[in-house]
PDB file of C-alpha atoms in Angstrom:
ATOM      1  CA  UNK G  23       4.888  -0.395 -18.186  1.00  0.00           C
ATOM      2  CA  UNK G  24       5.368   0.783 -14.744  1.00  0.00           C
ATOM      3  CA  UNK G  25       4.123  -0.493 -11.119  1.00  0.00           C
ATOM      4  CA  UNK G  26       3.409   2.276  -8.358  1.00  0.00           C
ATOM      5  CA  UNK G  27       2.873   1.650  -4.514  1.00  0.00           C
ATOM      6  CA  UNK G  28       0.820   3.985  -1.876  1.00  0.00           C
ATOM      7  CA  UNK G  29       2.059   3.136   1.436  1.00  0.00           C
ATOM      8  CA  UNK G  30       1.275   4.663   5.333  1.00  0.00           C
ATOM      9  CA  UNK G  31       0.104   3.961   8.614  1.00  0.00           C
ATOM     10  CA  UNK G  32      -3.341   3.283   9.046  1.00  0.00           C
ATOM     11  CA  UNK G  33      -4.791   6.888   9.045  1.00  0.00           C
ATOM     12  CA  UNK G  34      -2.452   8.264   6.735  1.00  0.00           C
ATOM     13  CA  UNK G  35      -4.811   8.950   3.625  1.00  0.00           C
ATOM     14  CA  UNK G  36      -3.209   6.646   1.562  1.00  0.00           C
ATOM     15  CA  UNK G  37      -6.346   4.893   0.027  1.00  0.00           C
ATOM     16  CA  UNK G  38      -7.699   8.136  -0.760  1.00  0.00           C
ATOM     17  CA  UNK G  39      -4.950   9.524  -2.463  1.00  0.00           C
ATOM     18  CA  UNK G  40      -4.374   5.913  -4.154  1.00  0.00           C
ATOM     19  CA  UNK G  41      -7.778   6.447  -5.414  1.00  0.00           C
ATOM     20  CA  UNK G  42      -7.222  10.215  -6.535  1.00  0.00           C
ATOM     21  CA  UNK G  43      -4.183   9.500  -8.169  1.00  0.00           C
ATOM     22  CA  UNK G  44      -5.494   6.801 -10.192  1.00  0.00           C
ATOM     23  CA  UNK G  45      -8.475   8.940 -11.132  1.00  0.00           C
ATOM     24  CA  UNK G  46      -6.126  11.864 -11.737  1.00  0.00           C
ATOM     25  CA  UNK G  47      -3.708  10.089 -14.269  1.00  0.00           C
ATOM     26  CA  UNK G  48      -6.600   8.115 -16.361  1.00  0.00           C
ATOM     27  CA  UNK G  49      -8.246  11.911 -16.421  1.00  0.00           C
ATOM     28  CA  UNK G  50      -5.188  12.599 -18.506  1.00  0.00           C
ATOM     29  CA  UNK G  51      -5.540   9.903 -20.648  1.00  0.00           C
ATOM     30  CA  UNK G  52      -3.110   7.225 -18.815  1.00  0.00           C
ATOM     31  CA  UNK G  53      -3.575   3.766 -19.084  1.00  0.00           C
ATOM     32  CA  UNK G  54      -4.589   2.766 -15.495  1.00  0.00           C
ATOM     33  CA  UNK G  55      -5.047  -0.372 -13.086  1.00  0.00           C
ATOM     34  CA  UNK G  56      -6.032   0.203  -9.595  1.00  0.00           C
ATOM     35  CA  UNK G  57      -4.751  -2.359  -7.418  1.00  0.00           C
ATOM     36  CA  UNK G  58      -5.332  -3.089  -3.650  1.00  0.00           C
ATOM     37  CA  UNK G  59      -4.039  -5.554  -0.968  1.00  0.00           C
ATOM     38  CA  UNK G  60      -5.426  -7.250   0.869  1.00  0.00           C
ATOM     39  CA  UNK G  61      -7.394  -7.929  -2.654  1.00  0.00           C
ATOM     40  CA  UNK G  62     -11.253  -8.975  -2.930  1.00  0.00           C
ATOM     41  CA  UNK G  63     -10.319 -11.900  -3.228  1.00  0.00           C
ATOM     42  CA  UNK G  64     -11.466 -14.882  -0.766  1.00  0.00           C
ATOM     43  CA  UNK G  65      -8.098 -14.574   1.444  1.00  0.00           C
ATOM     44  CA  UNK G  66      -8.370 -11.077   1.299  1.00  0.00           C
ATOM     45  CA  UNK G  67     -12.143 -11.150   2.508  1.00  0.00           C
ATOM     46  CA  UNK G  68     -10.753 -13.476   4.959  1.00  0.00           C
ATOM     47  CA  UNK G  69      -8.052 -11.175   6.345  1.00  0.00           C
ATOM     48  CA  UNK G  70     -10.271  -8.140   6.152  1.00  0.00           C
ATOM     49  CA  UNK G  71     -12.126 -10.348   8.516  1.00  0.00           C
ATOM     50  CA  UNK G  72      -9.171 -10.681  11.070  1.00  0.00           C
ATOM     51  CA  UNK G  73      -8.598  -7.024  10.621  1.00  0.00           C
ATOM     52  CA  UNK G  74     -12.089  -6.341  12.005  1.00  0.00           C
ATOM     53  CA  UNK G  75     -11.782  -8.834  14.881  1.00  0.00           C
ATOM     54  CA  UNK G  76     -14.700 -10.717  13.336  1.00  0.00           C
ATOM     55  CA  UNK G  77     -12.089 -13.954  13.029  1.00  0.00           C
ATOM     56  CA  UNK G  78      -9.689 -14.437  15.854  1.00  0.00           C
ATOM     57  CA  UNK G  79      -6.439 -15.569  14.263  1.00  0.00           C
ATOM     58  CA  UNK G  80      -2.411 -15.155  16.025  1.00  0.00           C
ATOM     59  CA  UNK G  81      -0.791 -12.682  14.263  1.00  0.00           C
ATOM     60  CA  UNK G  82       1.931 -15.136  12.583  1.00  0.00           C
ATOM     61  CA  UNK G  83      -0.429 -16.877  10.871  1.00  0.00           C
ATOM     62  CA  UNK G  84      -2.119 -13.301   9.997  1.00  0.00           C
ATOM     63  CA  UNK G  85       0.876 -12.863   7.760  1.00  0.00           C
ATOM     64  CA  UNK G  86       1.244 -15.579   6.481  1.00  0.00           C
ATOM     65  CA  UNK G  87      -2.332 -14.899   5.016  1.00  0.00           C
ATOM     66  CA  UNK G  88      -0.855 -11.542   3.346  1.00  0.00           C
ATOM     67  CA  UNK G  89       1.590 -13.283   1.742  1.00  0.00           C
ATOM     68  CA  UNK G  90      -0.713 -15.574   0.469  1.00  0.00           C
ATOM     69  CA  UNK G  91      -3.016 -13.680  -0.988  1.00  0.00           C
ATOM     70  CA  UNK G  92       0.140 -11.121  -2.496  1.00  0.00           C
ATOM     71  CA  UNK G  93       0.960 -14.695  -4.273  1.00  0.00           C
ATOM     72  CA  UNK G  94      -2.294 -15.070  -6.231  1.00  0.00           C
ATOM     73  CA  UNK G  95      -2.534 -11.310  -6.276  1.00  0.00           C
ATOM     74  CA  UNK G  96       1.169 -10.641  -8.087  1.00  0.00           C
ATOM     75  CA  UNK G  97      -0.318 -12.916 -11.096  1.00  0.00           C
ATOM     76  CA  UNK G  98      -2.591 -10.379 -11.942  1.00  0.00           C
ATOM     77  CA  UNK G  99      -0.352  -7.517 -11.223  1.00  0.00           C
ATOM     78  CA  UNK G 100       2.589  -8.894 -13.625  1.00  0.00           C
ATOM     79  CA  UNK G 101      -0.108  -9.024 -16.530  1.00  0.00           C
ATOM     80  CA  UNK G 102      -1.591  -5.538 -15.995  1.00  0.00           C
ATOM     81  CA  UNK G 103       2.221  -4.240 -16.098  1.00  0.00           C
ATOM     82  CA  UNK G 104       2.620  -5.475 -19.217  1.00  0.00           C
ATOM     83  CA  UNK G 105       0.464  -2.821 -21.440  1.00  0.00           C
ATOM     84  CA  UNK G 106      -0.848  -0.454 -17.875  1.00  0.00           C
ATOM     85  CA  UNK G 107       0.218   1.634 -15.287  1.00  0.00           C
ATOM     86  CA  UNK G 108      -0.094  -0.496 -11.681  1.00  0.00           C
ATOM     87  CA  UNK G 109      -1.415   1.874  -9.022  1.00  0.00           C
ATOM     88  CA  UNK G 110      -1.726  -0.042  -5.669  1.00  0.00           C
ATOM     89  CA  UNK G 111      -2.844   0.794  -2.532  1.00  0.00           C
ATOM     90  CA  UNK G 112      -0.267  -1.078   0.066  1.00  0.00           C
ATOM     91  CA  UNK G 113       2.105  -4.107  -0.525  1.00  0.00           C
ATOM     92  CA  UNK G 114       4.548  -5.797   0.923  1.00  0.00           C
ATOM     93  CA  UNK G 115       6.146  -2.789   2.590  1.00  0.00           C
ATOM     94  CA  UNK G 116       3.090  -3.404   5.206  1.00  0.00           C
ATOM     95  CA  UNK G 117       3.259  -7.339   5.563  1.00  0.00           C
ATOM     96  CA  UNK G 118       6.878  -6.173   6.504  1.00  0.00           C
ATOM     97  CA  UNK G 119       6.568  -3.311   8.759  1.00  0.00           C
ATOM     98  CA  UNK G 120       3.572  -4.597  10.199  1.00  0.00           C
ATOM     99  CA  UNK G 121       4.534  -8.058  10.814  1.00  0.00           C
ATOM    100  CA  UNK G 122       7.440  -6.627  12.463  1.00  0.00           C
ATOM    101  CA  UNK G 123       5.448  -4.814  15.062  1.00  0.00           C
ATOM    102  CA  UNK G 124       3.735  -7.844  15.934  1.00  0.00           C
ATOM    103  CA  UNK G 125       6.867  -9.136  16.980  1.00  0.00           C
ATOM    104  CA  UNK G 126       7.469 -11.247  13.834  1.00  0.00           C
ATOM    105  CA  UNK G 127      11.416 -11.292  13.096  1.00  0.00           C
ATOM    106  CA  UNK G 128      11.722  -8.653  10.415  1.00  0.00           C
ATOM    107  CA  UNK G 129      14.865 -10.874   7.913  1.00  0.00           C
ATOM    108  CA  UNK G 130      12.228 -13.806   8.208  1.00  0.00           C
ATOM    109  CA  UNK G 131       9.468 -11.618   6.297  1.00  0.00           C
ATOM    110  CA  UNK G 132      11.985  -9.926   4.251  1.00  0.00           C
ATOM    111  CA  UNK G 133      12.552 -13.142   3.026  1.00  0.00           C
ATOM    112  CA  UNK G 134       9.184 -14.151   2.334  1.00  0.00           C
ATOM    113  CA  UNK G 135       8.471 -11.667   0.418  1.00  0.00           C
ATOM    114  CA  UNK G 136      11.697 -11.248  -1.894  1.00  0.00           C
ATOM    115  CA  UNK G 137      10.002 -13.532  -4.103  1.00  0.00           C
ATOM    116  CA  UNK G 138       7.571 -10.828  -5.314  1.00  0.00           C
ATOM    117  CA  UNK G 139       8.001  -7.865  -7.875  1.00  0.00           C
ATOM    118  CA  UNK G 140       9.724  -4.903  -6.595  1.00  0.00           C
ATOM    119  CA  UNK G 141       7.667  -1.769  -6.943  1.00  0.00           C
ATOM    120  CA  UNK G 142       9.189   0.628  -9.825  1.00  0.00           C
ATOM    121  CA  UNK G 143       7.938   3.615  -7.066  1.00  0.00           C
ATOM    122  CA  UNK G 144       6.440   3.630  -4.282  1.00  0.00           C
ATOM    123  CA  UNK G 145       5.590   6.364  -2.121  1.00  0.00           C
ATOM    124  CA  UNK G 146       4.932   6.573   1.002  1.00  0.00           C
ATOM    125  CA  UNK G 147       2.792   9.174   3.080  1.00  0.00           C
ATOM    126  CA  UNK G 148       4.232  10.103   6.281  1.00  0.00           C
ATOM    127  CA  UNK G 149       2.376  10.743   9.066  1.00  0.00           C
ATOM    128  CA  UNK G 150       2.880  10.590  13.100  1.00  0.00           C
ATOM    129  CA  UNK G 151       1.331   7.787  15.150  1.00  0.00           C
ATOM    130  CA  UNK G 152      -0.569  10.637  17.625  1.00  0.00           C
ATOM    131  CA  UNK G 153      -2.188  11.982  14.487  1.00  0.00           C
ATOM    132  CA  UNK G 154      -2.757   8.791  12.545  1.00  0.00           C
ATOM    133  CA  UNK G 155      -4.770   7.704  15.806  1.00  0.00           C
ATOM    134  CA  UNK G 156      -6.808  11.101  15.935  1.00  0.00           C
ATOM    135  CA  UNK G 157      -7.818  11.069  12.583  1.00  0.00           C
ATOM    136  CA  UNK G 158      -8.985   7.364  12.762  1.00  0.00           C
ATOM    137  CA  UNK G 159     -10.916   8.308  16.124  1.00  0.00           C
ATOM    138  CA  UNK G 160     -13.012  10.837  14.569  1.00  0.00           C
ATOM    139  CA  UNK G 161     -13.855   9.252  11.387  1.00  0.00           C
ATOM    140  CA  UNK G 162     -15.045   5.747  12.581  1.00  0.00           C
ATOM    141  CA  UNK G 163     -16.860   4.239  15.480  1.00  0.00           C
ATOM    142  CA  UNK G 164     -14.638   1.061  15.315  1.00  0.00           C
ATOM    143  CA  UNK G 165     -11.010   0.627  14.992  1.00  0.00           C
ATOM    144  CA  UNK G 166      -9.101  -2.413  13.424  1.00  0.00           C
ATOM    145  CA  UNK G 167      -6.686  -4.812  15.683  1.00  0.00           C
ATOM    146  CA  UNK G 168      -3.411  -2.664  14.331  1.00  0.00           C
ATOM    147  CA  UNK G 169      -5.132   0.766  14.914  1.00  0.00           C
ATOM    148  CA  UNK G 170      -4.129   1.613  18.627  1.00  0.00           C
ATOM    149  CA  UNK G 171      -1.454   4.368  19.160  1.00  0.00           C
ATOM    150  CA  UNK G 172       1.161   1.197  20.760  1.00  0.00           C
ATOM    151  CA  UNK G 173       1.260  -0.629  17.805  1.00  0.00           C
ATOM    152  CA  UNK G 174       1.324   2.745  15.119  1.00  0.00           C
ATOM    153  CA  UNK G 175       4.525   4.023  17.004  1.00  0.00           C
ATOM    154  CA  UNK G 176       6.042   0.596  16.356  1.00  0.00           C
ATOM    155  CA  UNK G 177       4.321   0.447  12.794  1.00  0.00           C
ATOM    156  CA  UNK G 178       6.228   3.630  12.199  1.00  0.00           C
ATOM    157  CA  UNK G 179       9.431   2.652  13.350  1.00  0.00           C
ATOM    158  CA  UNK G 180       9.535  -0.197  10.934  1.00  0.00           C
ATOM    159  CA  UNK G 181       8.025   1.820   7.629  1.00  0.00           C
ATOM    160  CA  UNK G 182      11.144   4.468   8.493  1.00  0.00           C
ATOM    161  CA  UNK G 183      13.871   1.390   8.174  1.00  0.00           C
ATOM    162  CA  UNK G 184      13.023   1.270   4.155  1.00  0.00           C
ATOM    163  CA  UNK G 185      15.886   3.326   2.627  1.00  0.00           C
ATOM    164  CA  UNK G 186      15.705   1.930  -1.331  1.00  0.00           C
ATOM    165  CA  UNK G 187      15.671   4.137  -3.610  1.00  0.00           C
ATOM    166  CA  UNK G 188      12.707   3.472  -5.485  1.00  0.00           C
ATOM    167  CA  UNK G 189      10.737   5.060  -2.667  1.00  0.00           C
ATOM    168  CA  UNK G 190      10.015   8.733  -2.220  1.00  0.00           C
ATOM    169  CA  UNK G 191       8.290  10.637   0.673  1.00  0.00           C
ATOM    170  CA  UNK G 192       5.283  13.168   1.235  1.00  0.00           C
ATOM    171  CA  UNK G 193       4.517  14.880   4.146  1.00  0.00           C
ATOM    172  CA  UNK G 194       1.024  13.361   5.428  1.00  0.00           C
ATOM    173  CA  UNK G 195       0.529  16.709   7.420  1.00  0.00           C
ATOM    174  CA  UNK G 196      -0.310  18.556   4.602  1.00  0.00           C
ATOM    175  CA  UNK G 197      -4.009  19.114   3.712  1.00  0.00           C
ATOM    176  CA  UNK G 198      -5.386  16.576   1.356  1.00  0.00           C
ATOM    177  CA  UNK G 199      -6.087  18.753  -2.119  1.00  0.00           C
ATOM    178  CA  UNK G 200      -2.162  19.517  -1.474  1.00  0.00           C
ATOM    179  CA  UNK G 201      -0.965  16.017  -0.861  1.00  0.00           C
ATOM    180  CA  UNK G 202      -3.306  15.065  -3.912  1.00  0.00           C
ATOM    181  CA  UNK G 203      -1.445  17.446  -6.043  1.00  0.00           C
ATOM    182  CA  UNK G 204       2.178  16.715  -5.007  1.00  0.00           C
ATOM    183  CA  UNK G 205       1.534  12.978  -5.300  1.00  0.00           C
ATOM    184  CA  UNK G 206       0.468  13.645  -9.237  1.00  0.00           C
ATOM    185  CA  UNK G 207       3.343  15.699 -10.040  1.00  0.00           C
ATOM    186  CA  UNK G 208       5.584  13.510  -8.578  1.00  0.00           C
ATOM    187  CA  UNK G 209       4.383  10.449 -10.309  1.00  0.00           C
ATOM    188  CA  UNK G 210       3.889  12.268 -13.678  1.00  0.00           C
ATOM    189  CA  UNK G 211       7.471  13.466 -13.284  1.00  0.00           C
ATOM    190  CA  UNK G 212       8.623   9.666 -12.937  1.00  0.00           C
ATOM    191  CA  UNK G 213       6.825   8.666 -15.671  1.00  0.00           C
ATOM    192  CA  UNK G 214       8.458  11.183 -18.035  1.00  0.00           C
ATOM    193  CA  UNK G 215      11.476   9.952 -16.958  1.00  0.00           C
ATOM    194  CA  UNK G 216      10.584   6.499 -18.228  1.00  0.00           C
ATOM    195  CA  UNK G 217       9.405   7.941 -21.166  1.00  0.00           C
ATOM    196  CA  UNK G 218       5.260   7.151 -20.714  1.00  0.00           C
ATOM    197  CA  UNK G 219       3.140   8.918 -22.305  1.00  0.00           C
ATOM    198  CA  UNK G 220      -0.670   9.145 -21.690  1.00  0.00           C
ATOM    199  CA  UNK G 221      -2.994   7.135 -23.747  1.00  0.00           C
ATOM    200  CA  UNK G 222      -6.895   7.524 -24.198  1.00  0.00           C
ATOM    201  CA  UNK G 223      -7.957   5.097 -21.490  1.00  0.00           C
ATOM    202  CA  UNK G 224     -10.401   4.952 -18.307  1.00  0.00           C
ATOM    203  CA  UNK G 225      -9.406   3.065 -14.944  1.00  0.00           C
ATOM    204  CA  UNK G 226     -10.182  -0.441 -14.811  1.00  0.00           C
ATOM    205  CA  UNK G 227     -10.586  -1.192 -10.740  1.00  0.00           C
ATOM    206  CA  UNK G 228     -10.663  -5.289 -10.316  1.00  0.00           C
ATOM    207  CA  UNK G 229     -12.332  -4.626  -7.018  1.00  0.00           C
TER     208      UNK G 229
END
């Protein structure tokens, strides 16, 4: 079937409204798999490790770990396509744009990620670095290693240089319920056009 990517900044809502779509669609009776990187998996414990500043590690080697774990990760991904809607919640766009802002040269992961599956959509929710920050400031005690205003404005600058096609834009400004709605209608709307129709079927999460 199809494969669908939620992208942002940190702050952006994207998990949430990841997890609301994918609720949303299998509600109408779509076939659903909720994806996330990094996965459960053991690198992704690992790098959700790093992320936390519990493991020191340079950022280079940081991702290299993304890529890594998007290897074993894209194996379950290319199996779940075959009879389910993909939903999930960042991908390489971030490895990219990311990386990039740590000063990684931006053709160099480009290239180590062209070996993976390109998205069929992928959205992404924009939202400024100032307001990313706030929102992250008042709804946790303890920020990751990418979540300082410095790095989001660079972050940012990155995400904007993706100009496929297959990716579409909503304004993370908005208020949630109306992000949550425009995200659904845009992603039913695509999946007319590829002629999907909803099936009786409940979310399977692998996480």
């Amino acid at each position: 079937m199809v494969f669908i990517v939620i992208e942002g900044i940190d702050g952006s809502g994207k998990t949430t409204q990841a997890k609301a779509l994918c609720e949303s669609l299998s509600k109408l009776g779509y076939d659903i798999v909720e994806e996330r990187e990094p996965t459960d998996g053991v690198i992704g414990k690992f790098i959700r490790q790093v992320l936390g500043e519990k493991v020191r590690l340079d950022l280079m080697s940081l991702q290299l770990l993304f890529v890594v774990d998007r290897n074993e990760h894209v194996k379950a991904i290319k199996h779940a396509i075959e009879n389910s809607i993909v939903i999930c919640d960042r991908y390489y766009y971030s490895t990219i744009a990311y990386g990039e802002a740590s000063g990684i040269e931006r053709r160099y992961l480009e290239d180590m990620n062209s070996i993976f599956p390109v998205p069929d959509k992928t959205f992404f929710i924009d939202l400024s670095p100032e307001k990313a920050v706030e929102r992250i400031a008042s709804s946790r005690a303890k920020t990751e290693i990418f979540e300082k205003l410095e790095f989001m404005e660079r972050i940012s600058k990155s995400y904007s240089k993706f100009t496929e096609s297959n990716i579409e834009h909503i304004d993370g400004d908005k208020g949630i319920t109306e992000i949550t709605e425009e995200l659904l209608s845009r992603t039913k709307a695509f999946l007319e056009e590829r002629g999907i129709k909803p099936k009786v079927a409940k979310t399977r999460r692998r996480f």
